[in-house]
Every structure is written in structure tokens, then in C-alpha cells.
XYZ file of C-alpha atoms in Angstrom:
516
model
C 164.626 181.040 156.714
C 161.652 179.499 154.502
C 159.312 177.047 155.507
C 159.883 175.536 152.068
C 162.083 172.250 153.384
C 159.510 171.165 155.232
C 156.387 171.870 152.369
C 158.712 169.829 150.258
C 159.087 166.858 152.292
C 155.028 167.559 153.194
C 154.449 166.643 149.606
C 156.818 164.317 149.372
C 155.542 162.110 152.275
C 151.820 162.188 150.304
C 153.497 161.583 147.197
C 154.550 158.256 148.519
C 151.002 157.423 150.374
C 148.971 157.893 147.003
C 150.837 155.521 145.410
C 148.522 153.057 147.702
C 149.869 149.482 147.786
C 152.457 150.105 144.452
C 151.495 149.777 140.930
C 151.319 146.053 140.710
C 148.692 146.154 143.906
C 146.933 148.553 142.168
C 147.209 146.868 138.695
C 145.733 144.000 140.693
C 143.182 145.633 141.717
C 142.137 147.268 138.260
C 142.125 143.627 137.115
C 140.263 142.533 139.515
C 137.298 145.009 137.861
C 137.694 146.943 141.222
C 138.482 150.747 141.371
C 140.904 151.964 144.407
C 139.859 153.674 147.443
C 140.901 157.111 145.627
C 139.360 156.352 142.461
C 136.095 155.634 144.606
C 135.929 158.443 146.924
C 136.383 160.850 143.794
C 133.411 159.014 141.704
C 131.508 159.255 145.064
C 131.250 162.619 146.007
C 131.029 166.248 144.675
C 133.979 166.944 142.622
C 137.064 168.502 144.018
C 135.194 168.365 147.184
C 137.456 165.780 149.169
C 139.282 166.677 152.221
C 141.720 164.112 153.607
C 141.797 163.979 156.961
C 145.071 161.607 157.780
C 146.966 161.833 154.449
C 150.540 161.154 155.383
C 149.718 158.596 158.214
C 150.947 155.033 157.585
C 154.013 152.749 158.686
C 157.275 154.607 158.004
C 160.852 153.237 157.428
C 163.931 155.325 158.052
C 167.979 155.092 157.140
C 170.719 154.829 159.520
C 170.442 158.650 159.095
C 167.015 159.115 160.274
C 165.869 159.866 156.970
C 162.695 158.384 155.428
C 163.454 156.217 153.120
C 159.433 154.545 152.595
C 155.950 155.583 153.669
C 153.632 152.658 153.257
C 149.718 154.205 153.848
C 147.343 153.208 156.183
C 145.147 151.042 154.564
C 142.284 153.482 155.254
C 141.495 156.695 153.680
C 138.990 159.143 154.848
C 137.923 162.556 155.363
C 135.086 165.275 154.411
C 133.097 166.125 151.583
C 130.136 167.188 149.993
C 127.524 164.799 148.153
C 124.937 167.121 146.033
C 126.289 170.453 147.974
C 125.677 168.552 151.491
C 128.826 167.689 154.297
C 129.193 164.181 154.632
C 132.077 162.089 156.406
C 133.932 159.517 153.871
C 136.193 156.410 154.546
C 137.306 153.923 152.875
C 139.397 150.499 152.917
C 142.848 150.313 150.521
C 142.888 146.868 149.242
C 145.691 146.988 148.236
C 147.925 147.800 151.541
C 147.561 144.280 153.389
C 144.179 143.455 151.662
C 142.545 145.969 154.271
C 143.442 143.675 157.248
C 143.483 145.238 160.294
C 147.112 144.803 160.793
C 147.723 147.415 158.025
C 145.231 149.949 159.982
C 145.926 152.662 162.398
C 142.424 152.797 163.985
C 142.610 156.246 165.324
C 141.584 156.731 161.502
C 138.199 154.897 162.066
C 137.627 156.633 165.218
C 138.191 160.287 164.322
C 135.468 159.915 160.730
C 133.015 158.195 163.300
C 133.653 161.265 165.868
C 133.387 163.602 163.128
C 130.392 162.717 161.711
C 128.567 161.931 165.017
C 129.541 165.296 166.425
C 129.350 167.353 163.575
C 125.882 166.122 162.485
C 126.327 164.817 158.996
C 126.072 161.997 156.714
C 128.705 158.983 156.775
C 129.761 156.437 153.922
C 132.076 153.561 154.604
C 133.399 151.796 151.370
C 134.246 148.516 152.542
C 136.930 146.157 151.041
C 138.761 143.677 152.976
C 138.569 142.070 156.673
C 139.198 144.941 158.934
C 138.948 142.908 162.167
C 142.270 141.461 164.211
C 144.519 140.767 161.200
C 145.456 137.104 159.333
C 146.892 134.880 161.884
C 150.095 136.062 160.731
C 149.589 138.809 163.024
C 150.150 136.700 166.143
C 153.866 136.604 165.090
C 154.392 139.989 164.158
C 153.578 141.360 167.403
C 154.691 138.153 170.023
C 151.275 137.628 170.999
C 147.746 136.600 170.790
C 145.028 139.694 170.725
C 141.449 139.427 173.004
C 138.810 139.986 170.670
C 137.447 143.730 170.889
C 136.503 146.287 168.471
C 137.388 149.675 169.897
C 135.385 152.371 168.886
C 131.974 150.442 168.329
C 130.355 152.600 170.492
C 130.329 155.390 167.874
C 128.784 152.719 165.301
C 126.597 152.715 167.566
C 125.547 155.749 168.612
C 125.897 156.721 164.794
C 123.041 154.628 163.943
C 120.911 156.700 165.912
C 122.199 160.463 164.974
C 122.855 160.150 161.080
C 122.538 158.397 157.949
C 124.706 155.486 157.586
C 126.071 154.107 154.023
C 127.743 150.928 153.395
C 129.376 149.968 150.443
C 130.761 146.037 150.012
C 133.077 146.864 146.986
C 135.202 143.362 147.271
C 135.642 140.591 149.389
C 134.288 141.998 153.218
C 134.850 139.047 155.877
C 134.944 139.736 159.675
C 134.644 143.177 160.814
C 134.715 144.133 157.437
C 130.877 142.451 157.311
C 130.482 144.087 160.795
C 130.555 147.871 159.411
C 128.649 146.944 156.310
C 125.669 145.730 158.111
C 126.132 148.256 160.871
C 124.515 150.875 158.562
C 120.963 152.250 157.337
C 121.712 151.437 153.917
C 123.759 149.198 152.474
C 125.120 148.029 148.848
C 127.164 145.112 147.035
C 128.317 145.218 143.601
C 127.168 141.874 141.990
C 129.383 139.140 140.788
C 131.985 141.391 142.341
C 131.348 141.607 145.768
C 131.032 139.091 148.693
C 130.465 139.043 152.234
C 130.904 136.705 155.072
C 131.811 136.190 158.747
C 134.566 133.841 157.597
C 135.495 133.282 154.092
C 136.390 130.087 151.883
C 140.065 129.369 153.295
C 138.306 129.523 156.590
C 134.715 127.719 155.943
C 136.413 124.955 153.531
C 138.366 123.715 155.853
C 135.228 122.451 158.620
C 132.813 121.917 155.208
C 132.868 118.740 153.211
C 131.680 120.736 150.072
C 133.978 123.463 148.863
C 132.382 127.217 147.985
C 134.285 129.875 146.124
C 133.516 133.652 147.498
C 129.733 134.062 145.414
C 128.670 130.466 146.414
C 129.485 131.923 150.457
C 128.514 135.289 150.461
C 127.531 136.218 147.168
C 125.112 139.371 146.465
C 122.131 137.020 146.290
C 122.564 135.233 149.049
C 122.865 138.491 150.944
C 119.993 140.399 149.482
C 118.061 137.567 150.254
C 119.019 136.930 154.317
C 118.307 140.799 154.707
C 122.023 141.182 155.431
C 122.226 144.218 152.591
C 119.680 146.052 151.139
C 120.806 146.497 147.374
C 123.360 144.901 144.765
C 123.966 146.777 141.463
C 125.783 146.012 138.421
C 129.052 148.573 138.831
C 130.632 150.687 141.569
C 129.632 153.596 139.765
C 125.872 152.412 140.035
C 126.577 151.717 143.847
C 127.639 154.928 144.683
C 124.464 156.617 142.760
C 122.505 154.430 144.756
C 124.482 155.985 148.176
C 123.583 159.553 146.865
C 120.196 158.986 146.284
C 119.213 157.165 149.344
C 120.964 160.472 151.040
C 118.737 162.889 149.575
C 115.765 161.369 151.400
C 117.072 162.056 154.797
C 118.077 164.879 157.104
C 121.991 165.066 157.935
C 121.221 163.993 160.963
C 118.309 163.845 163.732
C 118.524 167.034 165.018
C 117.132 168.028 161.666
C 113.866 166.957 159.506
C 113.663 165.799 155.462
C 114.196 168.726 153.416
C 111.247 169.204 151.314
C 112.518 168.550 147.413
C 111.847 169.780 144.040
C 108.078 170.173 143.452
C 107.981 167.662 139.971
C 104.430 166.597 139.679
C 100.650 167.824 139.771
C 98.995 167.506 142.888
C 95.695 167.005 140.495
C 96.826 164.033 139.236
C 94.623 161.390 138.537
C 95.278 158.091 137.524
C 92.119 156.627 136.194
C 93.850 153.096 136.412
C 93.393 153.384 140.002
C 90.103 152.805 139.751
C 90.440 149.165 138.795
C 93.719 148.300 140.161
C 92.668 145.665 142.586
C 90.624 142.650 140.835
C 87.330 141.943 142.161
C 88.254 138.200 142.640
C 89.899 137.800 145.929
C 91.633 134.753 144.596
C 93.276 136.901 141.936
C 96.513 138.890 142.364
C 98.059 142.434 141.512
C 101.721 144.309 141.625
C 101.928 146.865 144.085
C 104.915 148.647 142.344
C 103.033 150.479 139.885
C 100.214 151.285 142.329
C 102.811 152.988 144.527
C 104.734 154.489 141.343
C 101.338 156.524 140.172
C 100.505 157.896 143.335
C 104.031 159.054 144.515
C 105.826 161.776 142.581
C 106.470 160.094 139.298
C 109.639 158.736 139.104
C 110.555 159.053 143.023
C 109.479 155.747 144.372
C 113.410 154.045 145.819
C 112.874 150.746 147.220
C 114.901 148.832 149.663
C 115.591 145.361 150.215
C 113.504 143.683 147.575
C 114.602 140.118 147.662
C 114.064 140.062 151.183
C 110.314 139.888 153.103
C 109.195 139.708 150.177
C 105.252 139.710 151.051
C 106.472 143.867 152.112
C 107.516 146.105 150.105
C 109.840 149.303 151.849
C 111.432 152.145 150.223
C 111.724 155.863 150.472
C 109.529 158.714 147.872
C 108.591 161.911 147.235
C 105.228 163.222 147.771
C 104.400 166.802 146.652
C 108.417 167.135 146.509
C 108.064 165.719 150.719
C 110.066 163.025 151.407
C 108.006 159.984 152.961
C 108.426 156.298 154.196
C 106.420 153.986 152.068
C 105.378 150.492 153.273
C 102.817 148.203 151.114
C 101.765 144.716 151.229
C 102.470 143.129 148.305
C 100.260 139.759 147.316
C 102.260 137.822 144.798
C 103.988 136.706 147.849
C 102.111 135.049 150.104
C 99.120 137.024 149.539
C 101.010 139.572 151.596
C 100.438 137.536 154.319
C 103.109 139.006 157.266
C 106.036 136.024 157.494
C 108.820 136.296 159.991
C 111.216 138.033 157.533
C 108.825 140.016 156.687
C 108.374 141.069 160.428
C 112.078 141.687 160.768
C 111.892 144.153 157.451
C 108.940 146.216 159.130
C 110.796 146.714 162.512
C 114.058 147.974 160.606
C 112.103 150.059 158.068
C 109.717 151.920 160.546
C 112.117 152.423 163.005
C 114.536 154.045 160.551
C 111.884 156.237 160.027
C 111.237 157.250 163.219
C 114.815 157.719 163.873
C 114.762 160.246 161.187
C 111.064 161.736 161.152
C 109.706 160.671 158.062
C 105.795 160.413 158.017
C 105.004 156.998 156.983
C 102.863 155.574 153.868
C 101.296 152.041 154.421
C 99.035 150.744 151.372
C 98.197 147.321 153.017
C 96.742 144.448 151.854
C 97.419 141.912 154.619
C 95.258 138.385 155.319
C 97.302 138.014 158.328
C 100.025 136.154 159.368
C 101.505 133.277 157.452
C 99.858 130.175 158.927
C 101.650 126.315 158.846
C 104.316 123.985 160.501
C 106.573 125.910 159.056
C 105.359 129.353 159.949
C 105.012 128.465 163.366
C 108.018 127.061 163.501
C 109.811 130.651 162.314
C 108.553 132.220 164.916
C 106.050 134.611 163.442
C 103.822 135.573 165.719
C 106.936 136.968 168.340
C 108.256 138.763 165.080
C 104.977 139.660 164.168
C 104.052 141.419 167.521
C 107.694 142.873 167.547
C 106.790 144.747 164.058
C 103.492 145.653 165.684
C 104.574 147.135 168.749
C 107.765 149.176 167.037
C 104.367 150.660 164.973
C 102.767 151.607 168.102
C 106.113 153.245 169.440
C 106.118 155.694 166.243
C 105.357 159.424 167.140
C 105.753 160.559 163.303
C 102.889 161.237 161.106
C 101.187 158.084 159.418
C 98.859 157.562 157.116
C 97.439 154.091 156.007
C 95.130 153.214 152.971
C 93.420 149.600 153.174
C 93.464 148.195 149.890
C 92.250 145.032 149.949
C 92.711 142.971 152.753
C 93.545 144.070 157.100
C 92.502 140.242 159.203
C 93.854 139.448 162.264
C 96.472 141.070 164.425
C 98.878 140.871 161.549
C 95.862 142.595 159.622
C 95.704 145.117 163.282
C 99.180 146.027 162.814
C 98.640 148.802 160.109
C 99.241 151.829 162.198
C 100.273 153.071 165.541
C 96.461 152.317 167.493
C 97.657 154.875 170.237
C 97.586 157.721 168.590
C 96.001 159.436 165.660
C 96.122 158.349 162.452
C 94.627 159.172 158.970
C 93.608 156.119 157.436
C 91.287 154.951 154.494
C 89.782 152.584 152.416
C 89.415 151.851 148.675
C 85.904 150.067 148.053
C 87.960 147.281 147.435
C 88.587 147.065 151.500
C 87.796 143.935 153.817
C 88.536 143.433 157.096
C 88.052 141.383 160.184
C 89.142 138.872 163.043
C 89.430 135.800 160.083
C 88.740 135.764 156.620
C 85.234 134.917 155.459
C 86.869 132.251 153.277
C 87.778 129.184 155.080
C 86.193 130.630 158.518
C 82.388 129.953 157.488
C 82.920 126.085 157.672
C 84.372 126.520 161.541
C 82.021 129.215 162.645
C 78.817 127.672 160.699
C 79.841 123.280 160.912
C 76.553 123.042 162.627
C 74.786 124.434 160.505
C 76.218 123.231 156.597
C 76.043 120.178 158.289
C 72.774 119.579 159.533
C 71.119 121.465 156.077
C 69.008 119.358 153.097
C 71.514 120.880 150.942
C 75.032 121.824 152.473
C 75.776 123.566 149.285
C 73.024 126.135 149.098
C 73.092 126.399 152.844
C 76.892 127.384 152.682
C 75.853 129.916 149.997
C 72.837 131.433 151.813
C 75.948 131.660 154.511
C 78.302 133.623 152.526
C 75.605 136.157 151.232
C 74.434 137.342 154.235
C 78.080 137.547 155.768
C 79.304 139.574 152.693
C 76.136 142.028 152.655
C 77.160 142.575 156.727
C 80.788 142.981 156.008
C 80.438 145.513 153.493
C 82.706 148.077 154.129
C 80.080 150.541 154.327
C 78.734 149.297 157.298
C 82.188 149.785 158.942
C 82.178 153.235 157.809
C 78.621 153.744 159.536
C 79.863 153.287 162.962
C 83.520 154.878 162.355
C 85.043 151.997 162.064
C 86.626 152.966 158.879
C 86.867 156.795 159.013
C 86.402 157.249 155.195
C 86.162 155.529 152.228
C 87.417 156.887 148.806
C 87.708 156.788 145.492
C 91.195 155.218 144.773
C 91.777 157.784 141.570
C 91.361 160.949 144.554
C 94.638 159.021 146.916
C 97.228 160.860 145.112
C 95.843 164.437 146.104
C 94.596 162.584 149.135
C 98.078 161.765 150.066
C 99.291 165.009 149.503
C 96.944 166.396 151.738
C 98.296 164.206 154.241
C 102.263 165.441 153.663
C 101.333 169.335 154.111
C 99.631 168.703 157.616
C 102.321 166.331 158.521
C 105.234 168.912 157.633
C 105.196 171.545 160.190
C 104.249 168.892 163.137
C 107.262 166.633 162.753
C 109.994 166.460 165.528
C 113.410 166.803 165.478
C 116.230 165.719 167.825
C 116.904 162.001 169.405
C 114.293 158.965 169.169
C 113.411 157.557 172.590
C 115.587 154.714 171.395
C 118.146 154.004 169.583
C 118.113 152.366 166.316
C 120.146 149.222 166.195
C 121.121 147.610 162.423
């Protein structure tokens, strides 16, 4: 007898869970300018690459007969695939069974992609859309009882964090849990205008609040990207999902392995004479970083992270020699690129992801210090500030630092691991010290300006013989500085610096485990 019956009513059963929701949830959801969770996995990953791990699991309804009758999906769908030729792990929320509540879930789902990629080493991407915690409060009646808050499975998130390269996706409205496994990742992304995300959303907030918010005024992208909750908002899902790939491509499948070296693109002879007079000659004038970092970097390979947020540090991932790096750089139109206590936070997150995952890290650092004030004190800097400093000095992988402009104070101090060895080096433009010059001669000197003919010239005479002794030459006498260069030679510098760092880069487990 053939097995045919039973293929039949195989196909049958997934016939019925890829219709999703029904047509009018998923016309819903089209109107909504939203793509499903089937539409999105396909857009995401390598074409006909998609395994579904879980396809006919869901909440089933049967005859008097025993015979199905309805097979309403899971609202989850997930499985393996490939993105650019590479395994990765894949789930996503169906918005339209239940609005991805949790009462529409079988979690065994959630558990077995977390498993799979944790134990088989590779990539994971969560597209999130809907709550995914304990259910609407409708769920207290469906099953007779009140639940205990718990979220089973969380130690995968966590270990996950430290093994392999976590993606997050807000493609809708992500309250709850939902917000939970966005932020629990490496990398996350929103989809402006479209997206929101909150602990508790309007029906919930509106209620305690005198002044009403729709989803964007709560939890908008903006609002997000600027609290350092996500780390990117784009104008499409299609966009979003480039973004995933890319910020993949970086990074090893997992720890156990290092970055793949990548497409050798550009001239290690470059020279960019603009280098030369990048950084003005008067402190008190300012310069962007971005296009300093863009033309010493393989052209075109700078990918930044988190730009509205810390905004005196700039983070992001590029390509050296076709060598995937961490890049860190002060940048001065905010705050001088004095260190504030967001811009602390950004530093712990961004050097320990590299550590987690052994990329050598790139610091161009311009740096008075730490942001000074009521309200500075106030944040908290200084315990941020010697949190970023001390996750520098726990670093094992290769670093490199070039001192651009300005390196004061311990904020100034914190510009690479102090333990260990480090290449580091200076553009003539370099200055350094306990305090800046500026402001500190009137403390140090009061005496002095004050008891002068003529405070003026006195203050002057002051300044002149401080600058001649703070010349960074005079650093370099002693070894202070180990070298100083000519900025238009830090391209094939740098690339120097990648080929010794290649073959002496770890593998396996960090010491400790990342956390989001």
C-alpha cells in the first residue's frame, strides 16, 4: 500500500498553515505597508534557500470524526538558510495569527532556532512583529488562570549573545517581550514611520498618562535610535534586511571562528593628500570624522552603527586591506568629542562586541576628556566613563589607536588597553595631557597673571613656553608617543597593522559573556 494518503494530507496540513492568519489578515497586513513573515524570510535570505523547521505546527480543530477540519499556524515561522552562501538560523513573528501574542505561540518553536543556532555555530535573525510575551489579558480567561511572569528559554538569548551574531528586526508594532528579543541582539533595525517599540504600548501607557501618544510619539524609530535601544532605522523592509546581510558579512558565524578576510577592493598605496590638512590648526575649530574614516578604510566599506546615539563616538564595522576591523573615532561636532555617559555606554557595547568576536580594533581619537557640568556629573560619567575604560583594558584582540587631535585626562587615557601592547600613533596635529592648556593656565599660573605689570602679556609669555614644551615631539623623545606620522602614510599604515594582527587573533569563548 502507498504512502501517498498520508503525503497528501502532509501537503494538505501546510497548505492550510501558509495561508497565515486568512486573506483579510494578510490583506491587513499588506495595507498596513508591512510584508508577512513569508514574504520576509524569502526577501531575507538566499533564494530557495529556506528550510522550515515546524511547518505544520499550530492549533488544530477536528470533526466529530476525528478529521481535521482547520489548522490555524503558529504565529512563528522559522528554520535554516543561507545569507550570501553562509548557514544562518531564521524566525520570525506572523502578525497576522493573534497579532504575534504569545497566546498564539507554541514556544518549543523559539527554543529549538535558539538551540540550533547556538549549537550548530551560526548566525541568527529574529524578525520581530507583535508582543510575544504572556498574551492580552484575554488570556487569563482562556486558560482559568493567571500566569507568573517567566520567559522560558532566555537562557539561550543569553548564551547566544556570546557564541554568534545576533539580528533583530522591529518590522511593526514590538511591545513586551517582543522589545525584549529586539534589544537582546548585536544588531538591531526598525523600519521608520513603520515600526515602533515599547515596554507597554498606547492602550496601556494612555491610560496612567494625562497626554495621549499614538505608537511613533511612544516608541517611534527616533526615539529609539536615540536612547541606544536599536542601532539603525531605514526607510523599507527591504532596506532592513540589506542592512542584516551586511552587518553579517563582518563577522565570523560564530566565536569559535575569526572574520573571514574579504574581497581585496582597494590599493594599499593609497594616499589621500587631503589627509594632510584634515584637522584645522585652530583648536577652537571643528572637522567630520566620517570622511576621515571613509579615505583610509577600503573605499566604500566603512558601516556605522548607532549614529543618533553617543553621539561625541562614532562605531561601526570596515574593511581594511579586504580585513574586517572594529572602528571607533571621536567625533568633535559633538561635544568636542568630549566622552558623555551615553557615549560611555556605546564604547562598552561596541568593544566588547568586538572582543566577543575577535575583531582588531581601530580608534582615531580626538578626546578633551570627559564632559564636565551639573549636568554631566549628574549622568554619572565618570562611573560610565571608567566602565568603558576598563572593558578597553579587558580586550585581548589586536588594537591600534591614532591620536588625532586631542587624548586629556582619563577619558583622554582611555584610548587603548594600557596592559598590553598596542600600536599607536600620532598625526602632528596630536596634544595630550592631564588638562588642557586652555582654561588650565589661569588655575595652575593665578599667582603669577595676577601679580604681573601686565596680566595679558604675562598670560601669553605663559602659553608660549607651555606650547613649545608640549610639542608632541618632545613626547616622542622619551617614548611617550611611539611614533609620529604623516597622516597621508595611515592608510598603508593601517594596513600594516591588519596583516600582523591576522594570524595572532583568537578564536573560541570571551572570558565573559557579552550581555545586550
Amino acid at each position: 500500500m502507498s504512502w501517498q494518503p498520508e503525503m497528501d494530507e502532509l501537503r494538505r496540513r501546510q497548505a492550510m498553515t501558509r495561508q497565515m492568519g486568512g486573506a483579510d489578515k494578510v490583506k491587513r497586513q499588506h495595507d498596513g505597508g508591512r510584508l508577512t513573515v513569508r514574504e520576509r524570510i524569502d526577501r531575507l535570505v538566499d533564494k530557495e534557500s529556506f528550510r522550515e523547521i515546524g511547518s505544520v505546527a499550530g492549533k488544530a480543530e477536528y470533526d466529530g470524526n476525528n478529521d481535521l477540519v482547520h489548522l490555524m499556524p503558529a504565529n512563528a515561522v522559522m528554520g535554516r538558510a543561507k545569507i550570501d552562501g553562509r548557514n544562518v538560523a531564521v524566525t520570525g513573528d506572523d502578525f497576522t495569527v493573534r497579532g504575534g501574542s504569545a497566546d498564539a505561540t507554541i514556544k518549543e518553536k523559539d527554543l529549538f532556532i535558539e538551540r540550533y543556532a547556538n549549537q550548530y555555530r551560526v548566525p541568527l535573525i529574529r524578525m520581530i512583529e507583535g508582543s510575544g510575551g504572556g498574551g492580552s489579558v484575554k488570556t487569563i480567561e482562556t486558560t482559568g488562570r493567571a500566569n507568573v511572569p517567566g520567559v522560558r528559554g532566555w537562557e539561550m538569548v543569553v548564551q547566544n549573545m556570546a557564541t554568534v551574531p545576533t539580528v533583530g528586526l522591529g518590522l511593526g508594532s514590538v511591545a513586551g517581550l517582543g522589545a525584549a528579543r529586539l534589544a537582546a541582539t548585536h544588531y538591531s533595525v526598525m523600519v521608520k514611520e513603520v515600526s515602533a517599540m515599547f515596554v507597554a504600548g498606547p492602550p496601556v501607557v494612555n491610560r496612567l498618562s494625562a497626554k495621549q501618544y499614538d505608537k511613533q510619539e511612544l516608541g517611534g524609530w527616533e526615539i529609539q535610535l536615540r536612547a541606544g535601544a536599536i542601532d539603525e532605522a531605514t526607510d523599507s523592509e527591504d532596506e532592513a534586511f540589506a542592512a542584516a546581510r551586511r552587518f553579517l558579512s563582518y563577522l565570523p558565524s560564530s566565536v569559535y571562528d575569526v572574520p573571514a578576510r574579504g574581497p581585496i577592493t582597494d590599493s594599499v598605496d593609497r594616499r589621500e593628500e587631503s589627509l594632510f590638512d584634515a584637522i584645522p590648526r585652530d583648536i577652537r575649530k571643528v572637522y567630520r570624522i566620517r570622511p576621515i574614516i571613509e579615505k583610509i578604510v577600503d573605499q566604500g566599506s566603512f558601516f556605522e552603527m548607532g549614529r543618533l546615539y553617543g553621539r561625541s563616538v562614532v562605531t561601526g564595522f570596515a574593511r581594511v586591506d579586504g580585513w574586517p576591523i572594529a572602528v571607533m573615532a571621536s567625533d568633535p561636532m559633538f561635544y568636542g568629542g568630549g566622552w558623555t555617559a551615553d557615549a560611555c555606554q556605546k564604547v562598552v557595547r561596541f568593544v566588547d562586541m568586538a572582543e566577543t568576536f575577535h575583531m582588531p580594533v581601530v580608534y582615531f581619537c580626538d578626546c578633551p576628556g570627559f564632559l564636565i557640568g551639573l549636568e554631566a556629573e549628574k549622568s554619572g560619567v565618570i562611573r560610565q566613563g571608567v566602565r568603558a575604560m576598563s572593558a578597553m583594558f579587558q580586550t585581548t584582540v589586536p588594537w591600534c589607536s591614532f591620536i588625532i587631535r586631542n587624548a586629556f585626562g582619563v577619558a583622554g587615557a582611555a584610548h587603548q588597553n594600557g596592559g598590553r601592547l598596542n600600536w599607536r600613533y600620532a598625526w602632528p596635529s596630536g596634544r595630550w595631557g592631564s588638562l588642557p592648556l586652555e582654561g588650565g593656565i589661569e588655575a595652575a599660573y593665578r599667582a603669577d597673571i595676577a601679580g604681573a605689570d601686565d596680566p595679558k602679556a604675562k598670560m601669553a609669555e605663559i602659553e608660549d613656553r607651555l606650547n613649545k614644551l608640549r610639542s608632541p615631539f618632545r613626547s616622542a623623545e622619551t617614548f611617550w608617543i611611539e611614533e609620529i606620522i604623516d597622516p597621508r602614510d595611515t592608510r598603508r599604515i593601517l594596513c600594516e597593522f591588519v596583516e600582523l594582527a591576522a594570524p595572532v587573533r583568537g578564536s573560541g569563548p570571551s572570558r565573559f559573556g557579552m550581555r545586550p
